[in-house]
C-alpha positions as a LaTeX table, in Angstrom:
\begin{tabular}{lrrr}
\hline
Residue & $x$ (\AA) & $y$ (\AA) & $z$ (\AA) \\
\hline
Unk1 & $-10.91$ & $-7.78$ & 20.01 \\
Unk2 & $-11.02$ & $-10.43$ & 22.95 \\
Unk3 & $-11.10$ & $-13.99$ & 23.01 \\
Unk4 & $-14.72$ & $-13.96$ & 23.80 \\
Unk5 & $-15.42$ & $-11.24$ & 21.18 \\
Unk6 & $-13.49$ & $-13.20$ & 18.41 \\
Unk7 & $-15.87$ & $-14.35$ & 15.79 \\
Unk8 & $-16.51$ & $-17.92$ & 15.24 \\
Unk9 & $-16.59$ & $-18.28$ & 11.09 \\
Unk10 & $-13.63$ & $-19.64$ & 10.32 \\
Unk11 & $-14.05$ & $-19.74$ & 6.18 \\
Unk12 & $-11.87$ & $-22.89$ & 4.48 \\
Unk13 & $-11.34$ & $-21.38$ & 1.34 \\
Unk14 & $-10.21$ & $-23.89$ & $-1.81$ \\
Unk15 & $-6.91$ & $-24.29$ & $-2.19$ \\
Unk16 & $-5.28$ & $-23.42$ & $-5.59$ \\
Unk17 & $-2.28$ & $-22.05$ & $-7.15$ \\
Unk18 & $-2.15$ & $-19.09$ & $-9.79$ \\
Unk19 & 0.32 & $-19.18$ & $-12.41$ \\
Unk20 & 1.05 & $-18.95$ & $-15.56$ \\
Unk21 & 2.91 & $-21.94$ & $-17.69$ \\
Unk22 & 5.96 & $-23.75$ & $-16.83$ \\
Unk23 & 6.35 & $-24.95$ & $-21.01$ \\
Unk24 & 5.12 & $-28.36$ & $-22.19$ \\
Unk25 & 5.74 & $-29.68$ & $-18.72$ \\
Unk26 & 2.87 & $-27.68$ & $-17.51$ \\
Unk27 & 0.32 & $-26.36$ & $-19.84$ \\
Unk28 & $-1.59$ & $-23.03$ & $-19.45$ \\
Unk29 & $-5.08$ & $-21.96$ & $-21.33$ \\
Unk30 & $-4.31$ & $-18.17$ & $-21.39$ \\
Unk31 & $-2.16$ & $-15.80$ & $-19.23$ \\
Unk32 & $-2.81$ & $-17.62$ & $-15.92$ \\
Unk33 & $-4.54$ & $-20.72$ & $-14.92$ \\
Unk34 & $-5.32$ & $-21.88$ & $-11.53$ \\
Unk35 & $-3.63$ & $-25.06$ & $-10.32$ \\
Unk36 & $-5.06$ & $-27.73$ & $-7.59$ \\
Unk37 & $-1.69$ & $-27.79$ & $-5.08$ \\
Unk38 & $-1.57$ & $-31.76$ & $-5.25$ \\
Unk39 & 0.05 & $-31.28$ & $-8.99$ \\
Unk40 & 2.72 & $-28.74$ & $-7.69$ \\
Unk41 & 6.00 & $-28.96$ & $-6.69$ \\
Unk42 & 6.24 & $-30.46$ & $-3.02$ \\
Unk43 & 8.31 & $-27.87$ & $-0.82$ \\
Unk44 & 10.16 & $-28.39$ & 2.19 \\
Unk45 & 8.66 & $-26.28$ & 4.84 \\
Unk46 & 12.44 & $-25.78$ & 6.81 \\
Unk47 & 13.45 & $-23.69$ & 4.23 \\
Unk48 & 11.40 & $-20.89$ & 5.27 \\
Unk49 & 12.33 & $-19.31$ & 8.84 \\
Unk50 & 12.03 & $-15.89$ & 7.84 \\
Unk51 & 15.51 & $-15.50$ & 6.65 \\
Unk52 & 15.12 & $-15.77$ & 2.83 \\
Unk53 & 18.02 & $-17.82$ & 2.54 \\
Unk54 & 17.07 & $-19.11$ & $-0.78$ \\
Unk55 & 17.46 & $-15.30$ & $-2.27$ \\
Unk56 & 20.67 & $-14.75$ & $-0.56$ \\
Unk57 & 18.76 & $-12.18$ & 2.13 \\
Unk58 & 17.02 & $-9.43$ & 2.26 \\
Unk59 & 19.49 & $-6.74$ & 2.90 \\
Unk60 & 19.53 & $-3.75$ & 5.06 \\
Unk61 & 15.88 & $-2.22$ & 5.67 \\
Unk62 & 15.23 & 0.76 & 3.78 \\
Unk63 & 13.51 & 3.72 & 5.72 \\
Unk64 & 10.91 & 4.52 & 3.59 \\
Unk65 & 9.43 & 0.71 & 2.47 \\
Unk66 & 9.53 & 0.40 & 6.63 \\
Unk67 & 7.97 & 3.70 & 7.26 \\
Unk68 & 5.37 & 2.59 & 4.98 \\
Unk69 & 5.07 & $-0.88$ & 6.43 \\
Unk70 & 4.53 & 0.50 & 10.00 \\
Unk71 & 1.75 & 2.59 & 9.22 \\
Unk72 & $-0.44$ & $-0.59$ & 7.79 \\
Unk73 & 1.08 & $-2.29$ & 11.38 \\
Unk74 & $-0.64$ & 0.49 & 12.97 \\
Unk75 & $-3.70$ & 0.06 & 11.33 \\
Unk76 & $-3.83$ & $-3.27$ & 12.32 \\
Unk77 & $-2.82$ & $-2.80$ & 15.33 \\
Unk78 & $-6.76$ & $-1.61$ & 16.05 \\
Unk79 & $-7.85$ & $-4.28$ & 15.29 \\
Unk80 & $-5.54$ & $-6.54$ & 17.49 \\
Unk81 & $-3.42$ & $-8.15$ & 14.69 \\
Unk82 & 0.27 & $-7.75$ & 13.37 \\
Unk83 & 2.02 & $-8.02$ & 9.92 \\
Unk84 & 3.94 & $-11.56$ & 10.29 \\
Unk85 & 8.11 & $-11.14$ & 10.45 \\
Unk86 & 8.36 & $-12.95$ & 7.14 \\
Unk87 & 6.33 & $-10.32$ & 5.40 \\
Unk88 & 8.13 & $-6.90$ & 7.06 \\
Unk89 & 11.66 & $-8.44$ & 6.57 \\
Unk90 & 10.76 & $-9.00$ & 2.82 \\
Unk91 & 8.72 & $-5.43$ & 2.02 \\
Unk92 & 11.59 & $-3.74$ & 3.79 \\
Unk93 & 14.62 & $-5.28$ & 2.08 \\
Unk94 & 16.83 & $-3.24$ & $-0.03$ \\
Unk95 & 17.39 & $-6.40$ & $-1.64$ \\
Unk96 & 14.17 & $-8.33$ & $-1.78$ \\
Unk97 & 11.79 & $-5.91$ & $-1.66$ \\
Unk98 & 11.64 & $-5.67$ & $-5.68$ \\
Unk99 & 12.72 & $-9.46$ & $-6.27$ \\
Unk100 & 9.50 & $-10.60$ & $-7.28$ \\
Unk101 & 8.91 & $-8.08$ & $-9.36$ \\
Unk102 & 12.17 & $-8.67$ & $-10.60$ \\
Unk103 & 11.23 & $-12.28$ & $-11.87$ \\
Unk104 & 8.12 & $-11.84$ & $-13.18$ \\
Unk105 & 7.48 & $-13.08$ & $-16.23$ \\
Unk106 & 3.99 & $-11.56$ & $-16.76$ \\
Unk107 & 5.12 & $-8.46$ & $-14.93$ \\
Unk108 & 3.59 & $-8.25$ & $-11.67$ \\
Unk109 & 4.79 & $-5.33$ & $-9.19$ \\
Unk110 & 4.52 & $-4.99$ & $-6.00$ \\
Unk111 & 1.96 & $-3.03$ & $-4.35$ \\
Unk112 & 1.36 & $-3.28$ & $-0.59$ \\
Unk113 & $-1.74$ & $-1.75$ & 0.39 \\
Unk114 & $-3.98$ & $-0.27$ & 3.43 \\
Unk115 & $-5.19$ & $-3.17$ & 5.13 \\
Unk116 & $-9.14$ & $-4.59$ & 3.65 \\
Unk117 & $-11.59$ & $-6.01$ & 5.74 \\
Unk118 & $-12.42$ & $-9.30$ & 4.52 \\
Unk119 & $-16.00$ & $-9.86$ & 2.30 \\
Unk120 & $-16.11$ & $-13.19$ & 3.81 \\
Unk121 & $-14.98$ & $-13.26$ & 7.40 \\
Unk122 & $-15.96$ & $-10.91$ & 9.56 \\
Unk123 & $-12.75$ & $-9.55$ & 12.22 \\
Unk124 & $-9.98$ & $-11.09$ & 9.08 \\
Unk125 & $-8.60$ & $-8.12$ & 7.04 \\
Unk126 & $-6.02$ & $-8.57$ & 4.13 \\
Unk127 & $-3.39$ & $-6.63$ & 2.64 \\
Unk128 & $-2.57$ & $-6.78$ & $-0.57$ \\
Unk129 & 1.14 & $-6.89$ & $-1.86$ \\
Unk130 & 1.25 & $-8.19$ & $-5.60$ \\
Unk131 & $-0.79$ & $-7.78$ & $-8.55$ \\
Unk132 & $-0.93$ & $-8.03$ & $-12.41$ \\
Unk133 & $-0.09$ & $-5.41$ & $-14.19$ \\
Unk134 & $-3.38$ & $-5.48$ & $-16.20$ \\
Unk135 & $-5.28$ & $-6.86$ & $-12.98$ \\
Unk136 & $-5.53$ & $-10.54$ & $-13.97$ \\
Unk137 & $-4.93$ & $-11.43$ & $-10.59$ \\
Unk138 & $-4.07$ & $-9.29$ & $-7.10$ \\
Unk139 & $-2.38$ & $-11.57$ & $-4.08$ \\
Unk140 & $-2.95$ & $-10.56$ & $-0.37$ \\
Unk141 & $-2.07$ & $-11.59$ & 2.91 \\
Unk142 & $-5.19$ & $-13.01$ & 4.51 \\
Unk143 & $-4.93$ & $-12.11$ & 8.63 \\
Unk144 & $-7.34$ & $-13.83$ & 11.29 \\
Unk145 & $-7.68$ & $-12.04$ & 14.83 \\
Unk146 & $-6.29$ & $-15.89$ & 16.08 \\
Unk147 & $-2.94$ & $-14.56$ & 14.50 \\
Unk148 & $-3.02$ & $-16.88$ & 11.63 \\
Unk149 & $-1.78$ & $-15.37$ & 8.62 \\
Unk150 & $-1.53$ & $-16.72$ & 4.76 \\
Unk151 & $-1.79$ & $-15.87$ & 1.33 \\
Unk152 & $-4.55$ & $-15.84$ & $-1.28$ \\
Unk153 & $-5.25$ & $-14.76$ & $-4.39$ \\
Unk154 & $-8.16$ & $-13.25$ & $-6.24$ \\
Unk155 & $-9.10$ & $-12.05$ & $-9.72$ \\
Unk156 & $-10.51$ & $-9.33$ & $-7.88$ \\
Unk157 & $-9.38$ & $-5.79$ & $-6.72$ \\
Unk158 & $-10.79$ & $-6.65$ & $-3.20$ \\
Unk159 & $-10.10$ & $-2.82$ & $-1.98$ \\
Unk160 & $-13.30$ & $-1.85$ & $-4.18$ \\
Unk161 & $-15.39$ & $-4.76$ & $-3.18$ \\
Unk162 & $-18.58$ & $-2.71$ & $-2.81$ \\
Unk163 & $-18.33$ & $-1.68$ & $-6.56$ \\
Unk164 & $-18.09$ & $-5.42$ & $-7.45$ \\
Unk165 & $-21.74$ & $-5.89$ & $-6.31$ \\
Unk166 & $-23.30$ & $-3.82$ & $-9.00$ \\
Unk167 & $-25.15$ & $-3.49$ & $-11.53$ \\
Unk168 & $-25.37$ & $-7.46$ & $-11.59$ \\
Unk169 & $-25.41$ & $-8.49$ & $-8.30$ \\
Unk170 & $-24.28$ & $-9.72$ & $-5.59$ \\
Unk171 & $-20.22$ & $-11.26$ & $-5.99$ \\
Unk172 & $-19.54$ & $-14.61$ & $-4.53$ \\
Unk173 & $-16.86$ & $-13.75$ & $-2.92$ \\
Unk174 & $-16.11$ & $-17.20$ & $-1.09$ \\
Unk175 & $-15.34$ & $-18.30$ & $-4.38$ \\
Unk176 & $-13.75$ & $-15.75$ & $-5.73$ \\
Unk177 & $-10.80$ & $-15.75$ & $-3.11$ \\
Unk178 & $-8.07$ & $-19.32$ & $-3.28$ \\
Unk179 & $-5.73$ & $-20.09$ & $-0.35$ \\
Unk180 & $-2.57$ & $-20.43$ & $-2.56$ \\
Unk181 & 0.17 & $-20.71$ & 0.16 \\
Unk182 & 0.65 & $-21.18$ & 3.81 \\
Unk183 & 3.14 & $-18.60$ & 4.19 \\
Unk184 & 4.40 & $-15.67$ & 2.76 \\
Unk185 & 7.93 & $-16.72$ & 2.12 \\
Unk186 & 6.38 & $-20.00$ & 0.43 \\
Unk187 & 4.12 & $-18.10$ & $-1.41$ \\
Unk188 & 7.52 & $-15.61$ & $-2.43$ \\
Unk189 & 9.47 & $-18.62$ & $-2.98$ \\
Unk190 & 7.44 & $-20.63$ & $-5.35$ \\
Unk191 & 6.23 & $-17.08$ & $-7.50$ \\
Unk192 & 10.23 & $-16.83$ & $-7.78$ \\
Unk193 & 11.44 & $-20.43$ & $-8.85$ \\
Unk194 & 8.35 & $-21.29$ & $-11.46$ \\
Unk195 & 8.76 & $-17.10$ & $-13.09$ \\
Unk196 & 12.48 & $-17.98$ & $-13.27$ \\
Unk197 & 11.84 & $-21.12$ & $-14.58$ \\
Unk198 & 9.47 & $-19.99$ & $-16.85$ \\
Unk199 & 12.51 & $-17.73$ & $-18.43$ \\
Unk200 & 14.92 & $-19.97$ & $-18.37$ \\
Unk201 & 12.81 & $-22.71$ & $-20.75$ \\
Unk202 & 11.43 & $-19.80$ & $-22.59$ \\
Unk203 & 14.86 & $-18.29$ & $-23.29$ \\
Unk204 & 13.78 & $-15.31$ & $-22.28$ \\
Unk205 & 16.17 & $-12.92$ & $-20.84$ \\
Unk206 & 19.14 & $-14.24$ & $-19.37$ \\
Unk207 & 17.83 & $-16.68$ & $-16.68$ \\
Unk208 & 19.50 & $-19.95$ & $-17.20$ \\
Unk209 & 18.96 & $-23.67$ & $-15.56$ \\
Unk210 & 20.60 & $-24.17$ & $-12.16$ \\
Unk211 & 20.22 & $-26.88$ & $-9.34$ \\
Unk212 & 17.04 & $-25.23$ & $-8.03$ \\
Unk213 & 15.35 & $-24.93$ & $-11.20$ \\
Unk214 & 16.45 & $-28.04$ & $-12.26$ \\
Unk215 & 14.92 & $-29.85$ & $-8.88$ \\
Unk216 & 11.98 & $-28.14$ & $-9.31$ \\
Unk217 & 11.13 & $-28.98$ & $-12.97$ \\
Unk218 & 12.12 & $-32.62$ & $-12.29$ \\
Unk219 & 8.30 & $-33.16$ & $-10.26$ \\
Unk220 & 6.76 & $-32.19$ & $-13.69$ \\
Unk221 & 9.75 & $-34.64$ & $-15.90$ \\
Unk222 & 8.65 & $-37.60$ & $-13.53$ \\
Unk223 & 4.64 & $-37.30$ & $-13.47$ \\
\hline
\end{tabular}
C-alpha cells in the first residue's frame, strides 16, 4: 500500500491496563479488571531495546517458533508491514518464548496467530500472541501500514469477529479493543513483574520478593 493509498483513520483507542490483583495494594472485582495507566507503575522506557535484558535474554532461536513466525511475516508482508524485532526475538527464544506463560498467575499461554484485519481501522491488522485460558481476555499486536506497532487487549476473540455481530447486533468494537502498552517488550515486561508479584504476595509457588518486585510494589506502598 503507498503513501497516497494509506488510509487516513487513525483510531485513538482508550488506554487501559488488564490485570488481575496485585493483593490489598491493588484491588480486583473478579479475575481481571481493567486499570486507567495513570495508577500503574511508571516504567523507564531505556530498558527496552529489544534485548530483554530484564529476563536475562532470549536465548538461541528455535527453528520451528521462527519458521512459524516467518510465515505470519509473509503474510504481512502483502500488505506492506513487518513483525517489529522486539516481538520475533521474543516468539523465537528458546528461553523467552514460554516466559510469560511461565509467570502467569491466571494461566495465560501463548498463542501467536495468522495476522486479523482490524474491525476498526481499515489497512491495520493484528496478531494475536496471548490469551486466557478460559478467554477472559486475548492480547494482540496492533500494526498500522505507517509501521507503528503496539499492543492491545480485548475480551474478544477478534479472529471470529463476524460471529460477534449476531444474533444481537452489531459489536462496538472501538470500545471493545484498549491500547494497554506502547511496546511489546513493555507490554512483556509489566505482564511478567505484576504475575510474579502477584505470586510472591500470594505465596503461591515459589516466587519470592526481590529488588524488582520490591521497586515495583513500592508505587502502590506510597499512593
Amino acid at each position: 500500500m503507498t503513501a497516497a493509498t494509506e488510509p487516513t483513520y487513525r483510531p485513538v483507542f482508550q488506554a487501559l491496563w488488564c490485570a488481575t490483583d496485585l493483593g490489598p495494594h491493588r484491588p480486583c472485582g473478579g479475575t481481571y479488571e481493567w486499570y486507567e495507566p495513570d495508577a500503574l507503575p511508571p516504567l523507564d522506557p531505556a530498558r527496552f531495546d529489544g534485548g530483554f535484558g530484564w529476563l536475562g535474554g532470549t536465548g538461541p532461536v528455535v527453528p520451528e517458533l521462527a519458521g512459524h513466525l516467518d510465515a505470519v511475516a509473509a503474510e504481512l508482508a502483502g500488505a506492506g508491514m513487518v513483525l517489529p524485532a522486539d516481538f520475533t526475538a521474543f516468539q523465537a527464544g528458546a528461553d523467552s518464548h514460554r516466559a510469560l506463560d511461565a509467570v502467569s498467575a491466571t494461566a495465560c499461554w501463548t498463542d501467536v496467530s495468522s495476522p486479523i484485519p482490524s474491525p476498526v481501522e481499515p489497512g491495520a491488522f493484528l496478531v494475536r500472541f496471548l490469551r486466557d485460558q478460559q478467554d477472559c481476555v486475548h492480547w494482540y499486536l496492533y500494526l498500522r501500514p505507517t509501521g507503528e506497532a503496539f499492543v492491545v487487549a480485548s475480551p474478544l476473540d477478534l479472529a471470529h469477529a463476524p460471529e460477534w455481530d449476531e444474533p444481537d447486533g452489531p459489536v462496538d468494537w472501538f470500545g471493545a479493543i484498549a491500547r494497554c502498552a506502547s511496546s511489546f517488550e513493555e507490554f512483556a515486561y509489566r505482564f511478567w513483574v505484576e504475575n510474579r508479584l502477584w505470586c510472591a504476595l500470594h505465596g503461591y509457588g515459589e516466587e519470592s520478593m526481590d529488588d524488582e518486585l520490591s521497586g515495583y510494589l513500592a508505587h502502590y506502598e506510597r499512593a
